[in-house]
XYZ file of C-alpha atoms in Angstrom:
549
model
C -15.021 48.679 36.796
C -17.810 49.538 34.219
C -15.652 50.450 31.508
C -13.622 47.132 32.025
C -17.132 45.305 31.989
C -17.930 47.055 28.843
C -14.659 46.205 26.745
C -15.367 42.615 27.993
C -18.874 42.733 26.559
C -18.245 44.568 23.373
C -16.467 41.405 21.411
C -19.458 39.589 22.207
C -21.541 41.866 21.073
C -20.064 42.637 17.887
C -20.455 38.697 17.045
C -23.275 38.190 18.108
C -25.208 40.403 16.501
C -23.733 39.992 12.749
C -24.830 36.127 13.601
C -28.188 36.767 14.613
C -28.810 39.220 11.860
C -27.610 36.758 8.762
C -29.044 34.097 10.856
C -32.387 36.307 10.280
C -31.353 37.003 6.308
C -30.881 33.603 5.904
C -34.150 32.242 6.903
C -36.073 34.731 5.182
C -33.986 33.604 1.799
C -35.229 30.030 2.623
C -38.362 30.946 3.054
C -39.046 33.447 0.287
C -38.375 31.174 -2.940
C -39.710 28.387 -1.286
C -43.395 30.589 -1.099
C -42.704 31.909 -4.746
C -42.080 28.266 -6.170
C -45.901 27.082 -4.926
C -47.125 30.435 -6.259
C -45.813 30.092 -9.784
C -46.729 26.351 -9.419
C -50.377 26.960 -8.729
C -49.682 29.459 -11.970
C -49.282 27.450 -14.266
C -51.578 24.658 -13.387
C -54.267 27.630 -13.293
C -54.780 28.072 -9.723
C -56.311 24.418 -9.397
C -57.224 23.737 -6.308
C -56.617 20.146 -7.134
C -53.242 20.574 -7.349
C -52.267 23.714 -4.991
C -54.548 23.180 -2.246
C -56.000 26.736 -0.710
C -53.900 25.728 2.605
C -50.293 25.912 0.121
C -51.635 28.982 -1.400
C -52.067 30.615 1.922
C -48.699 29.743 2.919
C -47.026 31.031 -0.450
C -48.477 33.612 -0.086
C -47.192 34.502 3.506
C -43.738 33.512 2.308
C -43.736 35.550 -0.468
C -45.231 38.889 0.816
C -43.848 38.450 3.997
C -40.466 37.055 4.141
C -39.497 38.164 1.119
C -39.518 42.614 2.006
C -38.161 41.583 5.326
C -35.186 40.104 4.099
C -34.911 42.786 1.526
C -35.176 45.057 4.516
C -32.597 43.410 6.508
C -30.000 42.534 3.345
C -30.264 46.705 3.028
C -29.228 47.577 6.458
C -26.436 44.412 6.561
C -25.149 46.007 3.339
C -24.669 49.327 4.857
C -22.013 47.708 7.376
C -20.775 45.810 4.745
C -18.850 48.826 3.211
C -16.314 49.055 6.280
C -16.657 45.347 7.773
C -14.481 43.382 10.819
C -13.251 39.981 10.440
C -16.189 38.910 12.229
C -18.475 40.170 9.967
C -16.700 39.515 6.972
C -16.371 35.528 8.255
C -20.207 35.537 9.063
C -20.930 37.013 5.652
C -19.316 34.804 3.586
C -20.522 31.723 5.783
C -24.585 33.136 5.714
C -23.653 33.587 1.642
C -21.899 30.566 1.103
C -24.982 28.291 2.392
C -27.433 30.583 0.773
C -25.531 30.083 -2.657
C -25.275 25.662 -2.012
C -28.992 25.521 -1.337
C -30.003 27.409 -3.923
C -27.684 26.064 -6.188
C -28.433 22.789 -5.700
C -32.146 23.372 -5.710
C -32.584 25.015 -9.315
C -30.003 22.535 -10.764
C -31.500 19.193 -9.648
C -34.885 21.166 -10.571
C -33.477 22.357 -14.236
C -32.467 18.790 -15.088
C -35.111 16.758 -14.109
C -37.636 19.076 -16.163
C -35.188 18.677 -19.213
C -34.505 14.544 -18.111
C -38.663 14.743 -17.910
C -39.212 15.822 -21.495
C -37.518 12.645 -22.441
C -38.166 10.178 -19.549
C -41.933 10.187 -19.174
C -42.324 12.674 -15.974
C -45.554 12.050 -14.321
C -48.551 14.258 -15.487
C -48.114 17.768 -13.644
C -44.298 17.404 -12.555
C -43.071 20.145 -15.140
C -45.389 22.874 -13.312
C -43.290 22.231 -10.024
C -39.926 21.477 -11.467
C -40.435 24.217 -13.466
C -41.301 27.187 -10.517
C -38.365 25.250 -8.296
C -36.067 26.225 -10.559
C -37.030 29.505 -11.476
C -37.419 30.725 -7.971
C -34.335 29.184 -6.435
C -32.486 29.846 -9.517
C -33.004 33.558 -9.252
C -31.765 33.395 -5.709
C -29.209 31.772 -6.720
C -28.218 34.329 -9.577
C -28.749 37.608 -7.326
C -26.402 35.780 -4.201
C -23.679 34.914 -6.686
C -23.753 38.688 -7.667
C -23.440 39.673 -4.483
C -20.501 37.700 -3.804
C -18.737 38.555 -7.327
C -19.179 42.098 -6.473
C -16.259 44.554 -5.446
C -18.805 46.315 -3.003
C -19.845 43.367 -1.020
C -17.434 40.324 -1.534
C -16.684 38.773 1.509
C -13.276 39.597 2.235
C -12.939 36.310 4.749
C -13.873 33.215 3.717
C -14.007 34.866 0.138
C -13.444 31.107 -1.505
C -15.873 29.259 0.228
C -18.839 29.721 -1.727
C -16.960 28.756 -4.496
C -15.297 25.814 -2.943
C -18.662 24.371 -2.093
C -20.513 24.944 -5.385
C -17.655 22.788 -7.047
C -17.925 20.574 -4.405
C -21.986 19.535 -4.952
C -21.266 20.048 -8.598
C -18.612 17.429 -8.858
C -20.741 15.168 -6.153
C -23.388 15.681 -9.088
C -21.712 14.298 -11.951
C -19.935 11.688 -10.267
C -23.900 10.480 -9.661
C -25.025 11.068 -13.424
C -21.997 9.432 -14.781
C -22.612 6.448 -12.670
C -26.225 6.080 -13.603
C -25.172 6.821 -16.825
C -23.100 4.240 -17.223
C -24.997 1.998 -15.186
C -27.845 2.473 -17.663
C -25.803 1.664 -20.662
C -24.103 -1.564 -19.382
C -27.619 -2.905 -18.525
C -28.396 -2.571 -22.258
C -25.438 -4.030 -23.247
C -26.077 -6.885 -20.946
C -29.636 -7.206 -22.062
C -30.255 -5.617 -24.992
C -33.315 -7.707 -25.272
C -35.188 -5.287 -23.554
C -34.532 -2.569 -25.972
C -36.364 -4.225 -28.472
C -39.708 -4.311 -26.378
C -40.114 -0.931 -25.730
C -37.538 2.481 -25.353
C -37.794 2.414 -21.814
C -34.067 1.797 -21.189
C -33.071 4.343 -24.323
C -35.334 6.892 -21.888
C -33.406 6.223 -18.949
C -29.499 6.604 -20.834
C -31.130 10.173 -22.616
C -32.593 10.785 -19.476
C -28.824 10.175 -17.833
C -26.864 11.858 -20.346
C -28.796 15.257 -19.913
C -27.952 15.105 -16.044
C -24.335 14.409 -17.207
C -24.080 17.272 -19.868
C -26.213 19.984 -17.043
C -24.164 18.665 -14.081
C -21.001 18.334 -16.700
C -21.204 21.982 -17.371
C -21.835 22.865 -14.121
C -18.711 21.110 -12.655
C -16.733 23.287 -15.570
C -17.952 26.655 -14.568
C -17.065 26.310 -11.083
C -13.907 24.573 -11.765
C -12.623 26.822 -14.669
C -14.398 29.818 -14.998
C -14.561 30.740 -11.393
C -11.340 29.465 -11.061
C -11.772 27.190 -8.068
C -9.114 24.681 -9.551
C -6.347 27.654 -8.750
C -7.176 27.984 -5.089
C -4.745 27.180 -2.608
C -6.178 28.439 0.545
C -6.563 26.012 3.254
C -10.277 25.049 3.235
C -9.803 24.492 -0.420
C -6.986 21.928 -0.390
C -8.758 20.200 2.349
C -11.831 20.320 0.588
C -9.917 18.595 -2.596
C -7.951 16.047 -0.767
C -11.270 15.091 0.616
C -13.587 14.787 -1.667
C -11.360 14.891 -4.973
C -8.770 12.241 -3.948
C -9.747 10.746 -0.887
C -13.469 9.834 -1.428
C -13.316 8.868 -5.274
C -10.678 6.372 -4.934
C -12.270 4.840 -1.803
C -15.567 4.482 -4.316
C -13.007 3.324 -7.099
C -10.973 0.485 -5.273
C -13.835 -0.809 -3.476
C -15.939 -1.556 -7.048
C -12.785 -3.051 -7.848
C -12.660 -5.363 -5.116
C -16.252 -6.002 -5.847
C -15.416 -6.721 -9.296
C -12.487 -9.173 -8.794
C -13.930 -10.969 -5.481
C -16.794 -12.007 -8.301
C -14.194 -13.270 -10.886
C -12.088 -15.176 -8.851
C -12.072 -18.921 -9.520
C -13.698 -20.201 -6.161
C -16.065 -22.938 -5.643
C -19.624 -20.633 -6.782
C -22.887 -21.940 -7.318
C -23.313 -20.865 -11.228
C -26.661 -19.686 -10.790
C -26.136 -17.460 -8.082
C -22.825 -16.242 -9.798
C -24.940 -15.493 -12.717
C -27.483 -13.795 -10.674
C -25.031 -11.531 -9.083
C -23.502 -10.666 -12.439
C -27.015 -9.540 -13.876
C -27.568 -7.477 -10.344
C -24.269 -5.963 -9.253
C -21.821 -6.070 -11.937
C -23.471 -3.390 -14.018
C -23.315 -0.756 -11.072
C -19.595 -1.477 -9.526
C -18.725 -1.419 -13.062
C -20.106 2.103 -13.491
C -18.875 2.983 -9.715
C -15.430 1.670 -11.076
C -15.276 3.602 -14.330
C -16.789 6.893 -13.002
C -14.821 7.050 -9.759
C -11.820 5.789 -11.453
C -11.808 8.498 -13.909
C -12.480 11.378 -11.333
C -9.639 9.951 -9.445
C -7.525 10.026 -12.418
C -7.800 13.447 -13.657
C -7.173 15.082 -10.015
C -4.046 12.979 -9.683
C -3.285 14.470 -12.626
C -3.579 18.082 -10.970
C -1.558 17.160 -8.375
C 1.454 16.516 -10.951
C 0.508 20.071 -12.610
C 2.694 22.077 -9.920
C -0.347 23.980 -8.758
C -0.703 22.485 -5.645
C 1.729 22.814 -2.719
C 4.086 20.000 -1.516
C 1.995 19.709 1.620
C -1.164 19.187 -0.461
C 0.331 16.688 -3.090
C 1.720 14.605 0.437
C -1.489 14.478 2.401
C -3.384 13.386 -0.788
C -0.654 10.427 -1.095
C -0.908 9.962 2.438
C -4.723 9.682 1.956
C -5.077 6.773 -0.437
C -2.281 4.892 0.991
C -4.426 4.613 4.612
C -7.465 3.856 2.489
C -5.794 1.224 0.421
C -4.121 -0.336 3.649
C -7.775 -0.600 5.801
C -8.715 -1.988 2.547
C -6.196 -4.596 3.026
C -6.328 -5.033 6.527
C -10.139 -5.809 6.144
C -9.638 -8.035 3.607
C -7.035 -9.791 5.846
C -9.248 -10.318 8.720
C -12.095 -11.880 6.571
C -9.626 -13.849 4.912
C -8.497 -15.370 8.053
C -12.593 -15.714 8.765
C -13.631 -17.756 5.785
C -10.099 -20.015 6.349
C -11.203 -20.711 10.118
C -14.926 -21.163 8.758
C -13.955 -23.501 6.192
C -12.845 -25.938 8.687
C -16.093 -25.881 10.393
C -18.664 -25.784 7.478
C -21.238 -27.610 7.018
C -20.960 -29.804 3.148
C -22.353 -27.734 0.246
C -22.458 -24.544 2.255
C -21.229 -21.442 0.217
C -20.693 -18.895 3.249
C -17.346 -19.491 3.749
C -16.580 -19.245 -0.126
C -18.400 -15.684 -0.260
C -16.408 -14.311 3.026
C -12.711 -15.867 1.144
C -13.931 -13.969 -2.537
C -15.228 -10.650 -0.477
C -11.872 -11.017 1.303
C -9.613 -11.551 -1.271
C -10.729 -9.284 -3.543
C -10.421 -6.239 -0.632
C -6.825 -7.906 0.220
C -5.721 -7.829 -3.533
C -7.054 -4.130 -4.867
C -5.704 -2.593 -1.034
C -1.950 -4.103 -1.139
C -1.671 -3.162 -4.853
C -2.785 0.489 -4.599
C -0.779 0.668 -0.954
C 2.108 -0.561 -2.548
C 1.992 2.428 -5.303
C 1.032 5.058 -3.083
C 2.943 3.888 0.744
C 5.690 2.755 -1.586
C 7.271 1.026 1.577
C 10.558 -0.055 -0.034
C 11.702 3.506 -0.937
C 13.232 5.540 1.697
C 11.302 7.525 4.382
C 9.447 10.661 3.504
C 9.281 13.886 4.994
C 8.245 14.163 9.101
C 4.490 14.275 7.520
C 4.628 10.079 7.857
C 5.528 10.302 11.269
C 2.322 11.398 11.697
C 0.884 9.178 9.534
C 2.879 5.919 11.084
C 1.665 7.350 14.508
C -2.101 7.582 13.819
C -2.205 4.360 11.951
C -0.646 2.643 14.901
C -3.059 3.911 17.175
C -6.130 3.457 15.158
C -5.264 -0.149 14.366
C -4.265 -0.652 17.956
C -7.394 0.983 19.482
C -9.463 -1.585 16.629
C -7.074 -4.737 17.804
C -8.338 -3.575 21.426
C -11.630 -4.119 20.519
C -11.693 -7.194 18.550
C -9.431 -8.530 21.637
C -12.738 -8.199 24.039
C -14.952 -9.031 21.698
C -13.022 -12.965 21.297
C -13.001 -12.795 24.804
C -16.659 -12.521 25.500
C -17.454 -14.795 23.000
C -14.815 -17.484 24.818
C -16.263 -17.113 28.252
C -20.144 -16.934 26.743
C -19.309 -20.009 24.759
C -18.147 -22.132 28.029
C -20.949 -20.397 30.069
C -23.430 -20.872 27.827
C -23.308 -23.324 25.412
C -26.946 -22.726 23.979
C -26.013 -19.000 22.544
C -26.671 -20.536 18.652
C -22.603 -20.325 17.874
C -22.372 -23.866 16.934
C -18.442 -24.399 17.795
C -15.700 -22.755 19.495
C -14.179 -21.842 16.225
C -17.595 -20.253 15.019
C -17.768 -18.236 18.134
C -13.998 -16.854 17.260
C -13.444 -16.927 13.804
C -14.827 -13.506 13.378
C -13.066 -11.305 16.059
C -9.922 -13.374 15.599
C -10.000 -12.206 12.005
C -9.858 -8.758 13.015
C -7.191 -9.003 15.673
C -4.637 -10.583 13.821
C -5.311 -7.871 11.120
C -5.577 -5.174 12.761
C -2.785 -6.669 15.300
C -0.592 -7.033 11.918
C -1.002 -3.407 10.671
C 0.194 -2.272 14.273
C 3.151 -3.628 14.654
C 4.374 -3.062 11.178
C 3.739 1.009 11.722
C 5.476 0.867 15.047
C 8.312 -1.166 13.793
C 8.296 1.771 11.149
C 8.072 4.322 13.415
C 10.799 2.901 15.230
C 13.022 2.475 12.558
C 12.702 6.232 11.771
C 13.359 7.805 14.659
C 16.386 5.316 15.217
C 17.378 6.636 11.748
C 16.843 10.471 12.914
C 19.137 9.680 16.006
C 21.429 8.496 14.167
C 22.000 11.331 12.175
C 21.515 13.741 15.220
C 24.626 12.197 16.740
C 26.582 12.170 13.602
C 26.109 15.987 13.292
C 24.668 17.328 16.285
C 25.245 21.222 14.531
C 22.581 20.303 11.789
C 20.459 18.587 13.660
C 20.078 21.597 15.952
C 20.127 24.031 13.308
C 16.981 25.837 12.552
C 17.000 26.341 8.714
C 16.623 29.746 7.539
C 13.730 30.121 5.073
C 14.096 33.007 2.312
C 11.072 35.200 2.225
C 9.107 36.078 -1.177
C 6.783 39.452 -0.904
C 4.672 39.484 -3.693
C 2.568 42.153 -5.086
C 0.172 40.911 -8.045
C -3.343 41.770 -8.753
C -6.327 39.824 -7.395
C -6.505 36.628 -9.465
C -3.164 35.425 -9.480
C -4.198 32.487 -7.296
C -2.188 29.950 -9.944
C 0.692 32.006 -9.379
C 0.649 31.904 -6.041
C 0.253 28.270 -5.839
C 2.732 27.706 -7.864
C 5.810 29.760 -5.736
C 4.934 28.049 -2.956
C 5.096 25.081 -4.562
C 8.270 25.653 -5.057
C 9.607 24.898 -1.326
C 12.022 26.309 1.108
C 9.923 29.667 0.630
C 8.219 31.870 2.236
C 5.845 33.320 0.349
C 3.561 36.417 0.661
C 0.776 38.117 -1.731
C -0.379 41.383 -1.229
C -3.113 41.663 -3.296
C -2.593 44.821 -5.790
C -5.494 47.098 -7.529
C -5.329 46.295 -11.238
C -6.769 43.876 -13.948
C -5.649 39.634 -13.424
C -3.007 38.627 -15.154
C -3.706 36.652 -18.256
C -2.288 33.169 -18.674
C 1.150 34.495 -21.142
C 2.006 37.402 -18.421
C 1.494 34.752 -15.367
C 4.026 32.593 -16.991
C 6.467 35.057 -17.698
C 6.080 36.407 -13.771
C 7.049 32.982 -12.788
C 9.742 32.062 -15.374
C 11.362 35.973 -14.022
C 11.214 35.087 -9.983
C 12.053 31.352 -10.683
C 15.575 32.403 -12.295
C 16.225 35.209 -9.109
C 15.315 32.876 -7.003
C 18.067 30.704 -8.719
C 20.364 33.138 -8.835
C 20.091 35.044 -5.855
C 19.963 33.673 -2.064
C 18.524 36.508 -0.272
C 15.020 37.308 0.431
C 13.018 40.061 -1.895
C 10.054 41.873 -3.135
C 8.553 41.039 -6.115
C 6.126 43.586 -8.252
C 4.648 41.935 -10.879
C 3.312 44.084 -13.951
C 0.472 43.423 -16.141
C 2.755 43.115 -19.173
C 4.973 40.161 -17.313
C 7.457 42.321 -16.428
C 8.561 42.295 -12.494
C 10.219 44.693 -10.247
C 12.625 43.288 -7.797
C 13.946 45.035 -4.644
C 16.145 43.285 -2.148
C 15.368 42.967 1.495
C 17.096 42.781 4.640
């Protein structure tokens, strides 16, 4: 009985007390450059206790001598079990490491360009002293946790991508934001480039914009190219770039364009508030356009390069189609809205004309994009729309649900109480009604879809039952490269009807001529011969193939 309660405790045990140790390391990280920043703060303002009050120095202080040998206590005796670590460990590592590395990162870089945007921008009086200790105490965190994680000796061997994946992340995030201000800043002088004559305020702000574009620029490259993060294909890291490569720049892109065209359409505006909206919005959804447009654009472009897998390259289609169709579907409802509200306007009354622009321009930018990415007149994909069809269908239907109660409380509130400030019956619906026959719309085309497919699948099931209830037999690739062959990788199982495996081989990478010719050799046996096998590559380009059973 006690040795059975033991094993059951001893799992626990060895997870919980890797957690609560880096939960420990990692607090005393935060808390040690956050001391050292006031300290070399107070520094260089000369210990003024106008600026670094004796209360912040006492605190500094305790960070620094106290936090910081206790977590260079603890990070000794959690490297000592790094050297022979479990999957639990290893996993808790690289997650303690990983969030270590983002806060650090992103507090020296926001700190090392704003003291270089300050030089140029005016900072207030005393802001270099603190910009200036930010970013050399994080900053040197940030340097000694990226050596831990580069190094053979105490690389997480879970999770080993992660820190990477999220320092690309924040540094793309970063100059998506300084190309948009960046741009935003130079339209307005275009725009008015009367205010460039009185004074170099705006030429401030576009020097001040460009140096957060070049710093966060440069730091999108290193993560992207040098540490290779663009050649990851684990699954965190495709998620991570469907997400916020694909998914969230062209949601930013096509609703600036909406913006853009709702305010160009040819409806009935009042000039001067069309002119006032041009002076205040245009300039920004124009930059949101441009710089989300062109982040968009060049990871579509990876897609096409043939590092990605085919699952990848569908669920980032599958992405921007749904976002293009509630897009549409919006834009449908408050279509429908400004149509019912036009009948019961009042004369000279421009709400109904603002819904009908806002509208349109959402229905036109959503059925164009969702007609290049859904492409509903070509023939059914792969069983990854079912999915798709099915979760549309029951989002839409769950909104439809929704908007259905919502018309009907405002029917029976309407009737019981005519004093609830509606006006009409048609102002009380117009709004929900909007969104049901929308949302109502979008439903029954993706079950009529769904339908149609698995009609189509039965079909073919009773035409040849044998294939239908054949299980396909996939060949297996066994791969042994060196670590860094990540583009490699990517690109076999790219290649589909695979199986592929990497054992990861002592050795240096492969550079970019001997990765090609590894490819070029398996691509052809794979061409040419229909059983599985083992691949060796060597670090000339030359592989080794044995067959297996």
């Amino acid at each position: 009985m006690g040795s059975a309660t033991s094993a059951s405790k001893a799992p626990a045990t060895s997870v919980l007390r890797p957690l609560i140790m880096h939960g420990l390391l990692f607090v005393l990280l935060m808390l040690f450059p956050a001391g050292l920043s006031t300290l070399l703060e107070a520094m260089f303002n000369g210990f003024d206790g106008e600026r670094v009050s004796a209360q912040q120095l006492a605190v500094a202080y305790s960070y620094t001598l106290v936090a910081g040998p206790l977590a260079w206590l603890l990070w000794r005796a959690i490297r000592r079990k790094l050297a022979r670590p479990c999957a639990a460990d290893s996993a808790i590592w690289s997650l303690q490491a990983s969030g270590v590395y983002l806060v650090s990162l992103i507090a020296a870089s926001c700190s090392v360009l704003g003291l270089l945007a300050g030089l140029v921008n005016r900072a207030p009086e005393g802001a270099w002293q603190s910009s200036l200790g930010t970013a050399l105490s994080w900053g040197a965190l940030c340097a000694w946790q990226h050596q831990q994680l580069a190094s053979p000796k105490t690389a997480p061997q879970q999770l080993g991508q992660l820190a990477g994946t999220l320092g690309n992340a924040f540094s793309m995030l970063l100059f998506a934001l300084s190309l948009v201000w960046a741009l935003r800043v130079a339209l307005l002088i275009m725009i008015r480039p009367d205010t460039t004559l009185a004074g170099p305020s705006d030429l401030d702000r576009l020097l001040a914009a460009v140096i957060w574009l070049a710093g966060s620029g440069a730091l999108w490259f290193w993560h992207w190219k040098l540490r290779r993060v663009q050649e990851q294909a684990d699954g965190f890291s495709s998620l991570a770039f469907v997400v916020l490569a694909i998914a969230a720049p062209a949601a930013a892109c096509l609703l600036a364009t909406a913006a853009l065209v709702s305010w160009a359409l040819p409806l009935p505006w009042d000039p001067a508030a069309q002119a006032e909206e041009f002076r205040a919005e245009v300039p920004m959804q124009g930059a949101i356009m441009l710089a989300a447009g062109l982040i968009w654009l060049y990871h579509q472009l990876q897609l096409r390069s043939g590092m990605h897998v085919a699952a990848t390259v569908s669920a980032a289609r599958l992405a921007v189609s749904g976002i293009s169709l509630a897009l549409l579907a919006t834009g449908l409802g408050m279509v429908v809205n400004a149509l019912l509200a036009s009948i019961s306007a009042l004369p000279g009354s421009n709400a109904s004309a603002e819904v009908l622009g806002e509208g349109l321009g959402l229905l036109l930018v959503g059925a164009i994009s969702w007609f290049a990415f859904f492409r509903p007149l070509q023939p059914a994909w792969p069983a990854s729309r079912g999915a798709y069809l099915v979760l549309f269908f029951g989002a839409s239907s769950v909104v439809a649900l929704i908007a259905l109660l919502v018309l009907g409380y405002r029917i029976f509130a309407y009737f019981l109480e005519p004093g609830t400030g509606y006006g009409t019956l048609l102002d009380a619906v117009r709004g929900p009604l909007g969104w049901l026959v929308a949302t109502a719309a979008v439903a029954a085309y993706h079950y009529a879809l769904w339908r149609s497919g698995r009609s189509q699948r039965a079909e073919s099931a009773a035409q040849d039952p044998a294939r239908s209830h054949a299980t396909p037999q996939l060949r297996t690739l066994v791969l042994l490269a060196p670590a860094g062959s990540e583009r490699l990788f990517a690109q076999l199982r790219a290649l589909g009807d695979l199986k592929v495996q990497w054992i990861r081989t002592a050795g240096p990478a492969l550079d970019d001529e001997a990765d090609a010719a590894v490819f070029a050799r398996i691509n052809e046996r794979l061409a040419t011969e229909p059983s599985s096998f083992l691949a060796i590559a060597g670090p000339d380009g030359a592989v080794q193939f044995t067959e297996l059973a």
